[in-house]
Short mmCIF file of C-alpha atoms in Angstrom, two decimals:
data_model
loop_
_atom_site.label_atom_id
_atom_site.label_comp_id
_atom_site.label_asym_id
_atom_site.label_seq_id
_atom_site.Cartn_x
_atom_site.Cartn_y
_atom_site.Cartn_z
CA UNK M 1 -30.63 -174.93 32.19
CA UNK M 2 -28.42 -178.19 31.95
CA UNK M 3 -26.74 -179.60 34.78
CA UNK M 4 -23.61 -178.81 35.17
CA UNK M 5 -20.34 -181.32 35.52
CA UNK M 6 -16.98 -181.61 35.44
CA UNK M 7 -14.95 -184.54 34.45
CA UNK M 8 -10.97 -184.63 36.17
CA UNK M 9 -9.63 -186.48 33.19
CA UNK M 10 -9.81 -187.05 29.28
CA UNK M 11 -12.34 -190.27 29.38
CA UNK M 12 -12.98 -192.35 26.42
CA UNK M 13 -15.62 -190.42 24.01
CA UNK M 14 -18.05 -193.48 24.23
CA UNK M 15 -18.59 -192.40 27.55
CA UNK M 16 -18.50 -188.64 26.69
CA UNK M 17 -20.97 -189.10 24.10
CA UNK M 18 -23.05 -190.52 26.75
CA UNK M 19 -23.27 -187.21 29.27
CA UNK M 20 -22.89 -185.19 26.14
CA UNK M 21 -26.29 -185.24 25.33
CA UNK M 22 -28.19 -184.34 28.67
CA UNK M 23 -25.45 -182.22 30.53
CA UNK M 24 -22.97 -179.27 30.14
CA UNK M 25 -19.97 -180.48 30.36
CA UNK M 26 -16.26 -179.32 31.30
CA UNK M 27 -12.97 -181.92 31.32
CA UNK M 28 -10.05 -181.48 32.49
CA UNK M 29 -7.35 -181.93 28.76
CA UNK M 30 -4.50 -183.14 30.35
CA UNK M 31 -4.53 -186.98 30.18
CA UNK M 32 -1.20 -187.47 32.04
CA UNK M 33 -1.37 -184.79 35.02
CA UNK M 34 -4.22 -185.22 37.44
CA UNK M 35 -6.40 -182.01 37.99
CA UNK M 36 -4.61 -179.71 40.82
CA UNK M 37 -6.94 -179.73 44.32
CA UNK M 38 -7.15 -176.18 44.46
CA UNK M 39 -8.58 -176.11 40.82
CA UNK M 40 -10.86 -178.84 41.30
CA UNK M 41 -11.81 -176.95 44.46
CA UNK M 42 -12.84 -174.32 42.97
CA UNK M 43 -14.74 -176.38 40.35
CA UNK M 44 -16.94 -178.11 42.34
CA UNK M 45 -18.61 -174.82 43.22
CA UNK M 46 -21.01 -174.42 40.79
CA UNK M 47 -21.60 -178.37 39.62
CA UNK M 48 -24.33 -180.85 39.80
CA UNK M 49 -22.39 -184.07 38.94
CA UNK M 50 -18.28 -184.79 39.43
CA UNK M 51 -16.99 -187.50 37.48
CA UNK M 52 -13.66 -188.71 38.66
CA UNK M 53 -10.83 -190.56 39.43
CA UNK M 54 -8.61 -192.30 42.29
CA UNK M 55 -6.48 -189.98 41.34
CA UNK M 56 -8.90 -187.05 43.08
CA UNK M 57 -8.85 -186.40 46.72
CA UNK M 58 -12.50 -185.81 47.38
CA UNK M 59 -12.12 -184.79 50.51
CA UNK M 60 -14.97 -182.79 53.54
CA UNK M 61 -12.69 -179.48 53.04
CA UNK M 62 -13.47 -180.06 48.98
CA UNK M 63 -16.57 -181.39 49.53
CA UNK M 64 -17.54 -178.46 51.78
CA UNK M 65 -16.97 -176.29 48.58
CA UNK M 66 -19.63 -177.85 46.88
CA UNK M 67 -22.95 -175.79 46.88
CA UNK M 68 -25.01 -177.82 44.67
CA UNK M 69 -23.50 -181.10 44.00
CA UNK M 70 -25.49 -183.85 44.30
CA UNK M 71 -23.58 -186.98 43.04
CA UNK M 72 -19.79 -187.74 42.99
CA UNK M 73 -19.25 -190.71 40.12
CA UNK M 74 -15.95 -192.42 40.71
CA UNK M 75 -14.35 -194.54 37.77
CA UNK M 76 -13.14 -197.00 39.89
CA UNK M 77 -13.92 -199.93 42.02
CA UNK M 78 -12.16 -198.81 45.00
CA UNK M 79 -13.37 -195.46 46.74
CA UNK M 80 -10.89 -194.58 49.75
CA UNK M 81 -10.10 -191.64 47.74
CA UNK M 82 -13.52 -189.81 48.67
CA UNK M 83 -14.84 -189.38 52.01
CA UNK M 84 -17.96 -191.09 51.58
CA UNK M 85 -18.97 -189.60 55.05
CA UNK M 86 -18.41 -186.10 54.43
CA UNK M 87 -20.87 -186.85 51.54
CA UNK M 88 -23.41 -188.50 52.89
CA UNK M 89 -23.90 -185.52 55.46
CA UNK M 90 -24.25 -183.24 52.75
CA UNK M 91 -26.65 -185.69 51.24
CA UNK M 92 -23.94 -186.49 47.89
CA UNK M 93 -24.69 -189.43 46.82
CA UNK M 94 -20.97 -191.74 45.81
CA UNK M 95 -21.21 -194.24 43.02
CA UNK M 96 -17.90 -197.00 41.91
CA UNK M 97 -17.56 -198.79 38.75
CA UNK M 98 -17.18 -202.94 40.09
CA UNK M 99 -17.58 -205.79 38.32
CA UNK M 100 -16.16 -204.69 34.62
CA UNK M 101 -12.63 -204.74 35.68
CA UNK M 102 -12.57 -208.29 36.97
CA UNK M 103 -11.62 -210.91 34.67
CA UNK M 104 -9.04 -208.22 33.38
CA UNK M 105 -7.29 -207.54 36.55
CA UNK M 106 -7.47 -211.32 37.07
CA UNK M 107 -5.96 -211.78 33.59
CA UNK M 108 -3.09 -208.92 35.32
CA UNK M 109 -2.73 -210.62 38.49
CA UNK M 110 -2.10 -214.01 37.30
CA UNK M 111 0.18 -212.57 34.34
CA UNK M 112 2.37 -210.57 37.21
CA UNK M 113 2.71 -214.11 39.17
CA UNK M 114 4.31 -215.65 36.23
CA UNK M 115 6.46 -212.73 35.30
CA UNK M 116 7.87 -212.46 38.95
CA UNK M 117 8.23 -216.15 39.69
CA UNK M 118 9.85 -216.97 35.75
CA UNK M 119 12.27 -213.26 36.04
CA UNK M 120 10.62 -212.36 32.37
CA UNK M 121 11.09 -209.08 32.89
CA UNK M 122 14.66 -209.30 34.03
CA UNK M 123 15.54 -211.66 31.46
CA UNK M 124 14.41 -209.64 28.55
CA UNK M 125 16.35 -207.02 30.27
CA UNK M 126 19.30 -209.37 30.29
CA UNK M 127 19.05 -209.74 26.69
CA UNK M 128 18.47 -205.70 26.20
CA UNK M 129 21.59 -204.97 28.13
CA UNK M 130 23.56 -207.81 26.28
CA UNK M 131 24.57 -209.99 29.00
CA UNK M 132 23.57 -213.04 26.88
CA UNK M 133 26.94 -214.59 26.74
CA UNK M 134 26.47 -218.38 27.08
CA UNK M 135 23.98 -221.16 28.84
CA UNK M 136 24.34 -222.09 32.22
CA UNK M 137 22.41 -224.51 33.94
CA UNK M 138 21.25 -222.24 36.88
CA UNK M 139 20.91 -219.01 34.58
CA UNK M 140 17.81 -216.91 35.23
CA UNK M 141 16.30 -219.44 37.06
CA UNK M 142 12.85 -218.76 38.74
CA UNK M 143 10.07 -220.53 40.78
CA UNK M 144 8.18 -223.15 39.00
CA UNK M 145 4.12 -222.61 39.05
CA UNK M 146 2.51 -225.61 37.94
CA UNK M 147 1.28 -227.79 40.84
CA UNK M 148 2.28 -225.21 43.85
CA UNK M 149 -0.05 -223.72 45.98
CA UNK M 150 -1.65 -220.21 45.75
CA UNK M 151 -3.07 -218.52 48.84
CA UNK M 152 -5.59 -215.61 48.00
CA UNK M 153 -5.76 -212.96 50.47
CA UNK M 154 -9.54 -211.36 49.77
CA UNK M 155 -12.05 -214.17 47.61
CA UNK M 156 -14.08 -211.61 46.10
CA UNK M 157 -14.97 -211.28 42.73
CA UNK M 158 -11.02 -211.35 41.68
CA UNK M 159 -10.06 -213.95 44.08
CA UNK M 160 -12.46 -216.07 42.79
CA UNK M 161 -11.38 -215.35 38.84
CA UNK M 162 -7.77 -215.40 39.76
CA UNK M 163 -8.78 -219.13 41.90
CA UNK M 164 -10.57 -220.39 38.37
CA UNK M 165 -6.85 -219.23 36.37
CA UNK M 166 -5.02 -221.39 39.22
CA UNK M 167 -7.20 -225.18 38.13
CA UNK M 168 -4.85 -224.68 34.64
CA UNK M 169 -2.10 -224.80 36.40
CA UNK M 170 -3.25 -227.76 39.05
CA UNK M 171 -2.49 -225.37 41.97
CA UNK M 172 -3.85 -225.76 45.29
CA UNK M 173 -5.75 -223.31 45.92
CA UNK M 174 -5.98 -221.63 49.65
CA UNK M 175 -7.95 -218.56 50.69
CA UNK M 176 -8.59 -216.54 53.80
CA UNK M 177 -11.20 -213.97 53.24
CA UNK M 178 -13.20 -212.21 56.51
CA UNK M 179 -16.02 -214.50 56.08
CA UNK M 180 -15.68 -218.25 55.03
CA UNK M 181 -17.34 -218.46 51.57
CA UNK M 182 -18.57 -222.34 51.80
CA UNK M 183 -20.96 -222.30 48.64
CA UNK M 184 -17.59 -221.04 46.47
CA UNK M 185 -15.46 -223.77 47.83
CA UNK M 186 -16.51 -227.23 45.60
CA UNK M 187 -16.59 -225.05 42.68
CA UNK M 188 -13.99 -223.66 42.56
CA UNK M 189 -11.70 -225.97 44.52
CA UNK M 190 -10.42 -223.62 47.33
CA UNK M 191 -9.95 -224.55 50.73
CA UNK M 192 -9.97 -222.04 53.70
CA UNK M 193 -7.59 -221.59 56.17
CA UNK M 194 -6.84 -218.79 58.87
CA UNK M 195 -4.45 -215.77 57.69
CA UNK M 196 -1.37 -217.14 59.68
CA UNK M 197 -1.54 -221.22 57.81
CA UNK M 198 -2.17 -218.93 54.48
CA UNK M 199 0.68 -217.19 54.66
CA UNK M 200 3.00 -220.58 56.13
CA UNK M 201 1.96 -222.78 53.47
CA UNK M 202 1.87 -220.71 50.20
CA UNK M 203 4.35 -220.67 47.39
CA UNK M 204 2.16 -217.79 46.32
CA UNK M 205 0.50 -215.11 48.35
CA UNK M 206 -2.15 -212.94 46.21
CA UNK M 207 -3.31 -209.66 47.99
CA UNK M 208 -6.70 -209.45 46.74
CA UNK M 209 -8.76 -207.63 49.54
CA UNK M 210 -10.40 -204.42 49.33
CA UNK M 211 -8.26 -201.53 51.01
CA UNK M 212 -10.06 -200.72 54.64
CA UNK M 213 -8.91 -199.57 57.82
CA UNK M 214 -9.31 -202.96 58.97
CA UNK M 215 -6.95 -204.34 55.89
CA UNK M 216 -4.56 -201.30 56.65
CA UNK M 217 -0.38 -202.87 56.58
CA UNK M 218 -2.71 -206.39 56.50
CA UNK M 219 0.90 -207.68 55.68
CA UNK M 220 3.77 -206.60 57.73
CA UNK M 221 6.96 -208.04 59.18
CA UNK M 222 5.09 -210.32 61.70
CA UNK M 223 3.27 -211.51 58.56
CA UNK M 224 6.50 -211.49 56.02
CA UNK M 225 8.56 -213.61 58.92
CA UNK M 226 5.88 -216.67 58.36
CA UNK M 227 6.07 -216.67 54.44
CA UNK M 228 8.54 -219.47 53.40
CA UNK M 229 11.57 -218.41 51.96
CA UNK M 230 10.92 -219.28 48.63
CA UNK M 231 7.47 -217.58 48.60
CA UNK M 232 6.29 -214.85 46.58
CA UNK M 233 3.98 -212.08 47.46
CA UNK M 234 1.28 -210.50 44.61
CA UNK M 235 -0.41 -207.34 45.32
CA UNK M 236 -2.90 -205.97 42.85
CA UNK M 237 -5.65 -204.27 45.35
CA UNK M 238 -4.22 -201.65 46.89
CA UNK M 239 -0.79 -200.75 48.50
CA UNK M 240 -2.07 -199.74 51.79
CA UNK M 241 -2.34 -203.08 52.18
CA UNK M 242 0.74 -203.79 52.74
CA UNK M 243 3.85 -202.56 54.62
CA UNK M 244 6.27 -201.44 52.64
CA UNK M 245 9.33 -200.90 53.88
CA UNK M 246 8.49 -204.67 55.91
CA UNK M 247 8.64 -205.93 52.41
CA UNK M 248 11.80 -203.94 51.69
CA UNK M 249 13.35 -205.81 54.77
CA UNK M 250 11.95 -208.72 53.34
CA UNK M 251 13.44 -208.70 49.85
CA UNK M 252 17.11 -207.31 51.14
CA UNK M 253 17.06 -210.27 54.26
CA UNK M 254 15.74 -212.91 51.96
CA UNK M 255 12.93 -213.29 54.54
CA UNK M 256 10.60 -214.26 50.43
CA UNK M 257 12.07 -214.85 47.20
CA UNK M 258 10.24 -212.22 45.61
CA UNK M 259 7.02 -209.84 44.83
CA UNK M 260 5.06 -208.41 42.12
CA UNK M 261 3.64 -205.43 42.90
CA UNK M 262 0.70 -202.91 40.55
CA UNK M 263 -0.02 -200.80 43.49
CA UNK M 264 1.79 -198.93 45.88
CA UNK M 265 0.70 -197.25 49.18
CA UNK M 266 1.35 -193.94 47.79
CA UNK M 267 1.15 -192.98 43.81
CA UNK M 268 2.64 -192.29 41.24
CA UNK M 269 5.99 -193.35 42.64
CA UNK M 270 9.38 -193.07 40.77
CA UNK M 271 12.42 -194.84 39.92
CA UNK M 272 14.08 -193.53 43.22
CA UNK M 273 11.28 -195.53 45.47
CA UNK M 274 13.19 -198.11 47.48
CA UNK M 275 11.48 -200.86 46.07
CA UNK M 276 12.05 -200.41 42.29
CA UNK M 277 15.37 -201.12 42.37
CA UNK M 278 15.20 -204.79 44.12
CA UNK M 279 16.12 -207.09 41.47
CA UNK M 280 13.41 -209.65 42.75
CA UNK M 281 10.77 -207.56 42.42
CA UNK M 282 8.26 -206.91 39.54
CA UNK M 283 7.13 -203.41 39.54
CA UNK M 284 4.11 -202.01 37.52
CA UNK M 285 2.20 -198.55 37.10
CA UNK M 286 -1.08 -199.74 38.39
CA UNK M 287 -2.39 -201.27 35.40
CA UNK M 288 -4.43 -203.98 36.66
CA UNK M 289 -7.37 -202.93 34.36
CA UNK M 290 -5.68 -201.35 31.46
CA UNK M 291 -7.15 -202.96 28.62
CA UNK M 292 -9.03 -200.62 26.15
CA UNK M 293 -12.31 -202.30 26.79
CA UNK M 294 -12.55 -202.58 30.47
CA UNK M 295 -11.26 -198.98 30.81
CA UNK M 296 -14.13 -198.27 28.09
CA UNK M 297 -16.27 -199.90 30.29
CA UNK M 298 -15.50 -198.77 33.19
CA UNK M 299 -15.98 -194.77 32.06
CA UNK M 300 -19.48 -195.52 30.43
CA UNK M 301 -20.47 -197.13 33.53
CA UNK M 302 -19.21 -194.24 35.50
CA UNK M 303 -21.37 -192.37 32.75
CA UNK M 304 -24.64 -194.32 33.18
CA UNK M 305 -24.13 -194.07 37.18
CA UNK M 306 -24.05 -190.09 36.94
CA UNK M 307 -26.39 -189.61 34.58
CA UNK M 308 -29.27 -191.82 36.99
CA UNK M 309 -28.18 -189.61 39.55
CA UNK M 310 -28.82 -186.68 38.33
CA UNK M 311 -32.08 -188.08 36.68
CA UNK M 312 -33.20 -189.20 40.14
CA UNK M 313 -32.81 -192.49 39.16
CA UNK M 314 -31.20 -194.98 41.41
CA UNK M 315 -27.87 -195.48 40.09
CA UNK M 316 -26.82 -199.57 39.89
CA UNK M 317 -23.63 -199.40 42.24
CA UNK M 318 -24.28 -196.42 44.47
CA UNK M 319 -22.14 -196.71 47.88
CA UNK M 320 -23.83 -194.50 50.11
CA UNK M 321 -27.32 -195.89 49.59
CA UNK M 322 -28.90 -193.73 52.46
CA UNK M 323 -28.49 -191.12 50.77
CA UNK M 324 -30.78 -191.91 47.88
CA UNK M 325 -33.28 -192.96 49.89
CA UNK M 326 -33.08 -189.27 51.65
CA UNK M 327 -34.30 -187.84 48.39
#
């Protein structure tokens, strides 16, 4: 018999063509609605592979479900949405998808800077909502780029592409990352400073960090209080990292100018969350890799790593490495 697996989402059919042809395959049709828990509960019964999303809470009650699964294959660079212990007792192994994604959530990160600090979204909504009456000299007016300095919270692989976007626009660029990344510096033409100078001394403050207990509300009021007032804050990792009703405070008191945000601590959010309606902020459905042919990417990858797996091949970008090694 084929193993078995079940895939939460519709994924693009270059990938499915890819597991089509050594597995037996079920997918969850809705593209929209994520796969209830209890359903995917009972799924995971009677699988071999699980291909999935951030979307999925793979949690030790779901993964205790699991009688015969043997490799959890997450489409996604991030992973805080599995337990990666609970699976590594029961021997599971946990692959991610990094590296595809990166020069297009760069390519996101750098676009949301310029639509915060120029108000494009607000001023095509100006025109939308036919307010366009006349010129003023002060009308719409936002925070210049060119020649300002950019502090990048996190230089891994997006820092550093966001850091090579900032040289066309003669920034300064200024990083703090947990370990001082000398051999990057020349070439790329980033200095290092502590978290606290960062934060004082940026026009721009990109969260690019992974999302870790240790990066948990990274930003918060303390942090918010040093920004300058005419700062802006970027997040496109993940919205744990920062405090958000801090940044609320921050965007009612004026403590910033303004923030551009993909991610959010908890999603799908609505219209009614507090921070949607701020008129200087930039709000986005987590898109930071939505182009066709990273997400393309990123699914075949996800592909490739479950289908090693359950080959008993070592998959390229498994998390838990341990656990192959167990086998």
């Amino acid at each position: 018999m084929r193993p078995k697996i079940y895939i939460t989402r519709k994924i693009p059919e270059k990938a499915l063509i890819i597991l089509e042809q050594q597995f037996d395959i079920e997918m969850w049709q809705e593209q929209e609605t994520p796969v209830p828990y209890d359903i995917l509960k009972k799924k995971v019964e009677n699988i071999d592979g699980l291909f999935c999303l951030l979307t999925e809470n793979i949690d030790k009650e779901l993964l205790d479900h699991a009688t015969k699964l043997k490799i959890v294959s997450n489409m996604a660079v991030g992973y805080n949405n599995i337990d990666v212990d609970a699976a590594s007792e029961k021997e599971i192994m946990v692959t991610n998808t990094p590296g595809v994604l990166t020069e297009t959530t760069a390519d996101l990160t750098f676009g949301l800077l310029m639509a915060t600090s120029r108000r494009l979204i607000e001023a095509s909504n100006y025109l939308k909502e036919d307010l366009w009456k006349t010129w003023s000299p002060m009308q719409l007016t936002g925070q210049d780029i060119y020649g300002s300095t950019l502090g990048i919270v996190g230089l891994g692989r997006i820092g550093q592409a966001v850091a090579k976007r900032a040289q066309g626009f003669n920034m300064r660029v200024i990083y703090h990352n947990r370990t001082r990344k000398r051999g990057l510096e020349k070439d790329l033409q980033v200095e290092y400073v502590e978290l606290d100078n960062l934060l004082k001394q940026s026009d721009f403050v990109c969260v690019l960090t992974p999302y870790t207990p240790n990066t948990h509300h990274l930003i918060g009021k303390e942090e918010l209080k040093k920004m300058k007032e005419t700062a802006i804050l970027i997040n496109t990792s993940r919205g744990g990292t920062i405090d958000e009703s801090a940044l609320q405070q921050a965007l009612e008191k004026n403590w910033i100018w303004g923030a551009g945000l993909d991610v959010f601590e908890n999603e799908p959010i609505d219209s009614n969350h507090p921070l949607v309606g701020l008129s200087n902020v930039v709000t986005l459905p987590h898109i930071g890799s939505a182009s066709i042919a990273t997400r393309t990417k990123m699914a075949t990858l996800a592909a490739d790593n479950l289908m090693k797996g359950l080959n008993g091949e070592l998959p390229d970008y498994l998390v838990n490495n341990e656990v192959f090694h167990l086998k």
